[in-house]
CSV table of C-alpha atoms in Angstrom, one decimal:
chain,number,residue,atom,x,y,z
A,1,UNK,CA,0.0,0.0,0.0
A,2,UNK,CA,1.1,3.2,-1.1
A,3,UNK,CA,2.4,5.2,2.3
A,4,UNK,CA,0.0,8.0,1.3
A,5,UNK,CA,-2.9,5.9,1.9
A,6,UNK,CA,-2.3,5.7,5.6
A,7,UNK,CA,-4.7,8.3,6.8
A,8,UNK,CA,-7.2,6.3,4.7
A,9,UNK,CA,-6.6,2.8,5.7
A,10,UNK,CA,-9.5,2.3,8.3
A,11,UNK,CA,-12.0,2.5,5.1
A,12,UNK,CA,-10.2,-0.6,3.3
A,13,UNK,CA,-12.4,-3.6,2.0
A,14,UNK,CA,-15.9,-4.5,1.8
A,15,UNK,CA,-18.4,-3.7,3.7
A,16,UNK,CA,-22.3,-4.5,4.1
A,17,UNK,CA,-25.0,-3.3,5.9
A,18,UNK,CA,-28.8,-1.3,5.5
A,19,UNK,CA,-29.7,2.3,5.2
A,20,UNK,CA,-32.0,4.4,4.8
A,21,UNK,CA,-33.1,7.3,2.5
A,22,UNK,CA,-35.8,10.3,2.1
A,23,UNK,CA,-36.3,13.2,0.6
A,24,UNK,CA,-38.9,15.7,0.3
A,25,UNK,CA,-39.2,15.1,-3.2
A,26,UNK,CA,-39.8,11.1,-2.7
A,27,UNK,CA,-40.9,8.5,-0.6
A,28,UNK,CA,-38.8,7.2,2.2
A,29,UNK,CA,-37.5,3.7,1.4
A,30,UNK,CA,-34.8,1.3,3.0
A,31,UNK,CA,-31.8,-0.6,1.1
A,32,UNK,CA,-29.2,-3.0,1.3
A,33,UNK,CA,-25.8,-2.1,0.6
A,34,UNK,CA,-22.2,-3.6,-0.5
A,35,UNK,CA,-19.4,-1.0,-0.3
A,36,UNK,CA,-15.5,-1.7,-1.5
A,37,UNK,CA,-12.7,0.6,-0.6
A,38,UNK,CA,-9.4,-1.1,-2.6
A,39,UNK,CA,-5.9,0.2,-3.7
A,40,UNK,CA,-3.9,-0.8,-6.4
A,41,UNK,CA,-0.5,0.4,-5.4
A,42,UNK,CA,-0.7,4.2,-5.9
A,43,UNK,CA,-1.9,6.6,-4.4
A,44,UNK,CA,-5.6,6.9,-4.6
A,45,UNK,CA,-8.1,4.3,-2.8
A,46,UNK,CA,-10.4,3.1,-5.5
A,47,UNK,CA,-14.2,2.5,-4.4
A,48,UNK,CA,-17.8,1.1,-5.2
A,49,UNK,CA,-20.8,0.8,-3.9
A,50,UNK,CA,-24.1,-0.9,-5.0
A,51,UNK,CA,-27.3,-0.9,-3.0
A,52,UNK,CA,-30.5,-2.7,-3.5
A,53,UNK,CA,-34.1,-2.5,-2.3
A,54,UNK,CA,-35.0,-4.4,0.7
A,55,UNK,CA,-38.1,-5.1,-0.2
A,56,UNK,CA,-37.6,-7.2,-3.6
A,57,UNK,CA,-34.1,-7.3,-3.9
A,58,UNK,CA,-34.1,-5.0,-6.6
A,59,UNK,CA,-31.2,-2.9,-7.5
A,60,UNK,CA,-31.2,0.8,-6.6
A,61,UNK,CA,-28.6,3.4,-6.6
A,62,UNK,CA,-24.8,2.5,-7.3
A,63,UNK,CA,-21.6,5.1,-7.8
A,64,UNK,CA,-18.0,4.4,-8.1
A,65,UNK,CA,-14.8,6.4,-8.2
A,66,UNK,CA,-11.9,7.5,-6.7
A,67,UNK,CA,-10.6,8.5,-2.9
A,68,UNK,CA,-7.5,11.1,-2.7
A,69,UNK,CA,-5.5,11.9,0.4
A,70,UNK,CA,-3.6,15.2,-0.3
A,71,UNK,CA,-1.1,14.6,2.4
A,72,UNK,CA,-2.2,17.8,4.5
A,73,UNK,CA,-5.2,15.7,6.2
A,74,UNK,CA,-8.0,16.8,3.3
A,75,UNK,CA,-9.1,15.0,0.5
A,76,UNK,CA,-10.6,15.1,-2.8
A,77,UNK,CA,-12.9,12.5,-4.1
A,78,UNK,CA,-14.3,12.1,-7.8
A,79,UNK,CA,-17.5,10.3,-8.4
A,80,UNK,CA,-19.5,8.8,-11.4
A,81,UNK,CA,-23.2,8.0,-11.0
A,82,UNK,CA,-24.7,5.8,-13.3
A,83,UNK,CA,-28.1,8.1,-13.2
A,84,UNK,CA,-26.2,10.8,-15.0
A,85,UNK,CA,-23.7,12.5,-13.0
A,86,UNK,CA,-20.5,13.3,-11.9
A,87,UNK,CA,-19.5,14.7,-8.7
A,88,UNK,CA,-15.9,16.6,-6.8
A,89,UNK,CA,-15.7,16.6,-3.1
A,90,UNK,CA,-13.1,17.9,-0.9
A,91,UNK,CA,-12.6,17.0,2.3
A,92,UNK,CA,-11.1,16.5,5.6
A,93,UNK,CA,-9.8,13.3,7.5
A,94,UNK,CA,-9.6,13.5,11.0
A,95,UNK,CA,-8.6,10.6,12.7
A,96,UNK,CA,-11.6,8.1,11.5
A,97,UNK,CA,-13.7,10.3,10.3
A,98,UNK,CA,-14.2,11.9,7.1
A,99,UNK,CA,-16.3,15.1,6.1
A,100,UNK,CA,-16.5,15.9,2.4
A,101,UNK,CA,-18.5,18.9,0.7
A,102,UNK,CA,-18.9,19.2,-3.3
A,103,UNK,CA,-17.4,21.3,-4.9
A,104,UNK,CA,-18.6,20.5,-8.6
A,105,UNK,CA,-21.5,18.4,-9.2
A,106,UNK,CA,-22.2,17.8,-13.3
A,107,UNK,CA,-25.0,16.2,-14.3
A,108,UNK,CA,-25.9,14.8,-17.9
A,109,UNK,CA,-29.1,16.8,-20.0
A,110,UNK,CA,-31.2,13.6,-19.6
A,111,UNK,CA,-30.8,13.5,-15.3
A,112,UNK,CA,-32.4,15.4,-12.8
A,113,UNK,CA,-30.0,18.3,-11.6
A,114,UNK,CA,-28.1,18.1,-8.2
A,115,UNK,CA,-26.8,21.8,-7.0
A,116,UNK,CA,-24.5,19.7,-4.2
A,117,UNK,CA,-23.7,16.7,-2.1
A,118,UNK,CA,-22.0,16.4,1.1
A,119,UNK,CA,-20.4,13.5,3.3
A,120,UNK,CA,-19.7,12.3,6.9
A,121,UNK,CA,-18.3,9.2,7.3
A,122,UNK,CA,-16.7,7.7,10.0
A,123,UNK,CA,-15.7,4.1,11.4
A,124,UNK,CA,-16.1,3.4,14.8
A,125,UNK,CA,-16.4,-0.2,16.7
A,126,UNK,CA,-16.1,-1.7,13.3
A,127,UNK,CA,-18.9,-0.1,11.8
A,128,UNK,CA,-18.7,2.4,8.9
A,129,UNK,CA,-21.3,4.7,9.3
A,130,UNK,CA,-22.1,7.7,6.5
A,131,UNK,CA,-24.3,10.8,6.3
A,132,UNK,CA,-25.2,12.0,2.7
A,133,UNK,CA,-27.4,15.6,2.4
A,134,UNK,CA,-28.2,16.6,-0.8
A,135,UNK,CA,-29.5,20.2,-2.6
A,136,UNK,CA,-31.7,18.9,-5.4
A,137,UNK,CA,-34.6,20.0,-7.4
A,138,UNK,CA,-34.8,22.8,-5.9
A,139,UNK,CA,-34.6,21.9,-2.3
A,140,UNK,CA,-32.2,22.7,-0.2
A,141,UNK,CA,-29.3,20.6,1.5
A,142,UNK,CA,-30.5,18.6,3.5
A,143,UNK,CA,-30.7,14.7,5.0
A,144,UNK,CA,-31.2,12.6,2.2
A,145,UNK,CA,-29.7,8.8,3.1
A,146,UNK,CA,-27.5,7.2,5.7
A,147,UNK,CA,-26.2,3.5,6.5
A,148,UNK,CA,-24.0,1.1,9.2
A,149,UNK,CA,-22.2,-1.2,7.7
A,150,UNK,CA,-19.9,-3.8,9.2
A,151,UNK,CA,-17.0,-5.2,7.1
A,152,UNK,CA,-17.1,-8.5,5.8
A,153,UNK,CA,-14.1,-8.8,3.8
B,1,UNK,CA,-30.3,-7.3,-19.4
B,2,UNK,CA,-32.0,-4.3,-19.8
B,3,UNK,CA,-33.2,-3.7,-23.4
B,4,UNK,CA,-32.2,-0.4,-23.5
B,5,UNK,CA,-28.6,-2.1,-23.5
B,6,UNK,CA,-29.5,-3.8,-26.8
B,7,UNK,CA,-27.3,-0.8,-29.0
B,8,UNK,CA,-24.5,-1.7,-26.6
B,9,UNK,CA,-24.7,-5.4,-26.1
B,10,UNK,CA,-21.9,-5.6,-28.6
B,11,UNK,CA,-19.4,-3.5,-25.6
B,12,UNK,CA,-20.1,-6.4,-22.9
B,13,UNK,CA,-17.1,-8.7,-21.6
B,14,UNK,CA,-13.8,-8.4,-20.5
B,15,UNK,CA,-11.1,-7.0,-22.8
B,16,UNK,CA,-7.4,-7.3,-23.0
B,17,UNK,CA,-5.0,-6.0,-24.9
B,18,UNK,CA,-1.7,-3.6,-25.5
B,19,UNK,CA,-2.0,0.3,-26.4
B,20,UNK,CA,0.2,3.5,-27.3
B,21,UNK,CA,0.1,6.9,-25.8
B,22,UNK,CA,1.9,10.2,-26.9
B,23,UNK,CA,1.5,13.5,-26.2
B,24,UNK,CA,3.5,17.2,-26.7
B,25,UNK,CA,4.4,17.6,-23.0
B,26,UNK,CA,5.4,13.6,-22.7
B,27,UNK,CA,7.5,10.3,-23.5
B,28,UNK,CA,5.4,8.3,-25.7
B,29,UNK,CA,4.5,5.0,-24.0
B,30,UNK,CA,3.3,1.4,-24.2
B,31,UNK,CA,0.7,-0.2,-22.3
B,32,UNK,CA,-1.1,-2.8,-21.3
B,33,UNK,CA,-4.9,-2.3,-20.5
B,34,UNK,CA,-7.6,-4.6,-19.3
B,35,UNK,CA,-11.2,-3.0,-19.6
B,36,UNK,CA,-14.6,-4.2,-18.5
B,37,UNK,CA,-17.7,-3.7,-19.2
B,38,UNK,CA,-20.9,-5.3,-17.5
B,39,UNK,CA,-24.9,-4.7,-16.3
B,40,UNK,CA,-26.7,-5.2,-13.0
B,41,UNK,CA,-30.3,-5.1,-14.8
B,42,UNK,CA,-30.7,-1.5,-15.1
B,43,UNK,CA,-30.7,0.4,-18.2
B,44,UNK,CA,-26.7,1.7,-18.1
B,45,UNK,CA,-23.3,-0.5,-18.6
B,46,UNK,CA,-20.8,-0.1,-15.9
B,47,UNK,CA,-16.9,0.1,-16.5
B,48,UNK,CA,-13.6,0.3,-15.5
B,49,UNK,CA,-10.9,-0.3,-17.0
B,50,UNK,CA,-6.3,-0.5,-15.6
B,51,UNK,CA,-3.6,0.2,-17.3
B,52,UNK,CA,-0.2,-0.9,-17.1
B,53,UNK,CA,3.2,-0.5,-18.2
B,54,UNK,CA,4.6,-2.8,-20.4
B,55,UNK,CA,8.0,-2.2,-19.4
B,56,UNK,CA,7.9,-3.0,-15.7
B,57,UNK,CA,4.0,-3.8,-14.8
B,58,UNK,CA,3.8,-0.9,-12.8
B,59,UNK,CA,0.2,0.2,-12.6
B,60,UNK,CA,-0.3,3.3,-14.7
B,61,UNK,CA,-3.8,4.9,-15.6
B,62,UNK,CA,-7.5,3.9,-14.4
B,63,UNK,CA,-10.8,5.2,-14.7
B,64,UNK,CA,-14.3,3.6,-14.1
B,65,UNK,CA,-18.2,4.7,-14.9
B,66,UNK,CA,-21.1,4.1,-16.4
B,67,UNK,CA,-22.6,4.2,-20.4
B,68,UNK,CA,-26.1,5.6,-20.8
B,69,UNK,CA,-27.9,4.9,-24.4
B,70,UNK,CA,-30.5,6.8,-24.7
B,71,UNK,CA,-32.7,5.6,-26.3
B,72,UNK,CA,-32.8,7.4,-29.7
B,73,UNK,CA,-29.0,6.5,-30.9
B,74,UNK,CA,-27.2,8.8,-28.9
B,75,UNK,CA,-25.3,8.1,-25.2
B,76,UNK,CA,-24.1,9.7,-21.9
B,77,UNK,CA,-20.9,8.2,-20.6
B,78,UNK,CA,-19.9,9.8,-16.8
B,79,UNK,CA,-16.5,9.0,-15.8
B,80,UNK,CA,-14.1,9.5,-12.6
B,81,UNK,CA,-10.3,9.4,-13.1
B,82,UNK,CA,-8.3,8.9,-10.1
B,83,UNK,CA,-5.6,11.1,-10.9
B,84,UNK,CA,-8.5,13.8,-10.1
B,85,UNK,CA,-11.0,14.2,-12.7
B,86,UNK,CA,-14.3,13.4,-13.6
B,87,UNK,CA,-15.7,13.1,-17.4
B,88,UNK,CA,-19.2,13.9,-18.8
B,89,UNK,CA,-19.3,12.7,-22.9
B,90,UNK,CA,-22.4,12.7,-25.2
B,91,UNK,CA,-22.4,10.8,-28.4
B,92,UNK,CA,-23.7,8.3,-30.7
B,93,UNK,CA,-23.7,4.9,-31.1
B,94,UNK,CA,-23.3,3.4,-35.0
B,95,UNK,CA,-23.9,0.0,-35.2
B,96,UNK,CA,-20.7,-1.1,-33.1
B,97,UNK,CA,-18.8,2.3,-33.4
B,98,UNK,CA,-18.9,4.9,-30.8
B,99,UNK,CA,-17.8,8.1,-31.0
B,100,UNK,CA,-18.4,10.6,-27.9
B,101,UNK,CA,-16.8,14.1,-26.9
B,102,UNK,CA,-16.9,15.5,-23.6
B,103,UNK,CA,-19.4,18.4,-22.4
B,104,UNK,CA,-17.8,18.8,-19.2
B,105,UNK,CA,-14.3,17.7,-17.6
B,106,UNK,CA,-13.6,19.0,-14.1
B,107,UNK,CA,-10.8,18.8,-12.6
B,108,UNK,CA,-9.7,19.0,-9.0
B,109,UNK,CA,-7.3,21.5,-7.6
B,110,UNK,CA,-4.5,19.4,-7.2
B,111,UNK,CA,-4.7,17.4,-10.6
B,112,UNK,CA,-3.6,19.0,-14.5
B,113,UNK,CA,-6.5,20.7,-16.1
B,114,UNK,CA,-7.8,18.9,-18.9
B,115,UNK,CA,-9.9,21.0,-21.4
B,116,UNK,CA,-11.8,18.5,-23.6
B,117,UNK,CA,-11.6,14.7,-24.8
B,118,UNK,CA,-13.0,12.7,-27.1
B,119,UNK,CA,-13.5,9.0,-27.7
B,120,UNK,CA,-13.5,6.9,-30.9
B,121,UNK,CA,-14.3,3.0,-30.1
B,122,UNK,CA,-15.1,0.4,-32.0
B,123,UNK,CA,-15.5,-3.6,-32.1
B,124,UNK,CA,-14.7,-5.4,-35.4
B,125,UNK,CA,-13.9,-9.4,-35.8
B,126,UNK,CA,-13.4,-9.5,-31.8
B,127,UNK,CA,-11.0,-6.7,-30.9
B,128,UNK,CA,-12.4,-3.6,-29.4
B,129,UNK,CA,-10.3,-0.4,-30.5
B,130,UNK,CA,-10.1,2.8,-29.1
B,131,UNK,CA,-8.5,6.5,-29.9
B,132,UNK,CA,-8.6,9.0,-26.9
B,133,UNK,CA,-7.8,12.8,-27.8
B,134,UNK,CA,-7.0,15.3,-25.1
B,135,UNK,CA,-6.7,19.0,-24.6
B,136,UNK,CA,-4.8,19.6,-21.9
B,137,UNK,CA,-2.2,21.5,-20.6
B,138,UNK,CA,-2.8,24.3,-22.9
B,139,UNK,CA,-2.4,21.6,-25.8
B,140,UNK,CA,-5.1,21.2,-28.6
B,141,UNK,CA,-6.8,19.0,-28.6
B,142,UNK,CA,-5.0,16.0,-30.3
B,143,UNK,CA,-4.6,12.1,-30.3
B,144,UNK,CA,-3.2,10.7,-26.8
B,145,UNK,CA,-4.1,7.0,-27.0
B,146,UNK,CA,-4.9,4.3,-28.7
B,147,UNK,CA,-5.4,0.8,-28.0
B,148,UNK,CA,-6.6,-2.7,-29.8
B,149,UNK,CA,-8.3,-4.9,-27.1
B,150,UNK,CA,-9.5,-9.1,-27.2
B,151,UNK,CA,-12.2,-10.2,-25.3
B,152,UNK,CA,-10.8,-12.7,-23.0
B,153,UNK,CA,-14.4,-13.2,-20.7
């Protein structure tokens, strides 16, 4: 592992769990989801997540990208979102926990827009635990999912 | 599979295969690149795809994200790049040719601007080529990469 990646190794591997989402916009609904933090040698953490419905099993939301530790405790993290979008965060690490605001958030003609995203996510007893707000459709940032999941590989 | 995959059923599998890069501000290069591309049931493909270098293995590039037909011919690709970019293309698909160019490429503070890209791919007889052009670095934009790829799964 790359030395860089220290201050990111608590997030490394897979991890499971249920969450929860709502939304003004929506109705609330609950999913199951498989997370993967991985490194390939350099100096990024690579990472994917899928969720799906606990009701049927169906698949909901998944994103994937790329975790970067700057050296100076923050972080930037790039994002791809199979519903049309792309999103930049930057960030801070402190210790086992992780705060990350957007600060670019593209999304394709065909998806609805998001204005920004941000991210608390923190480890703690073996459980990774995450906060995502989000400012979309014309609603302000606010609470929009979070999860516990315990690692499992 | 979703059947709004159909137009890009021809993409699926693993891919494997050697490639070129060049560039104004660069040593040209070899490498070797593995791509994939799959579905989860939902109407988008999902990718990734490593490089490395042919002279010592050492990893070199990445990127992952997801392909969105759209129903009428055309496509959304949304890409992250872990050396701090992400990538919005739109395009068209032609029977098994693809040809996108980016609407948006942000870039993080830490990494190179990029100004623009585009994207040629094809499949024909069983390998999948590519040509990647870049602005960048107050370069026009020009060709960067190319590869030829076999399925191998």
């Amino acid at each position: 592992m790359h030395d860089a990646l220290r201050p990111l190794e608590f997030l490394l591997g897979t991890w499971e769990g249920e969450g929860r989402g709502s939304y003004p916009t929506i109705e609330s609904f609950r999913y199951r989801e498989e997370a993967r933090f991985w490194h390939i040698g350099k100096p990024f953490l690579a990472y994917s997540q899928r969720t799906w419905s606990v009701v049927d099993g169906s698949p909901m939301h998944s994103e994937s990208g790329y975790w970067r530790p700057l050296g100076d405790g923050s972080l930037e993290v790039v994002l791809a979102h199979p519903f049309g979008a792309v999103e930049v965060d930057r960030g801070l690490i402190e210790g086992a926990t992780i705060e990350l605001a957007s600060s670019s958030v593209v999304t394709t003609p065909s998806a609805k827009r998001i204005d920004g995203v941000t991210r608390k996510m923190s480890v703690a007893e073996g459980v990774l635990s995450y906060v995502f707000a989000m400012a979309a459709e014309d609603q302000p940032l606010q609470f929009h999912l979070t999860a516990h999941l315990e690692r499992t590989a």
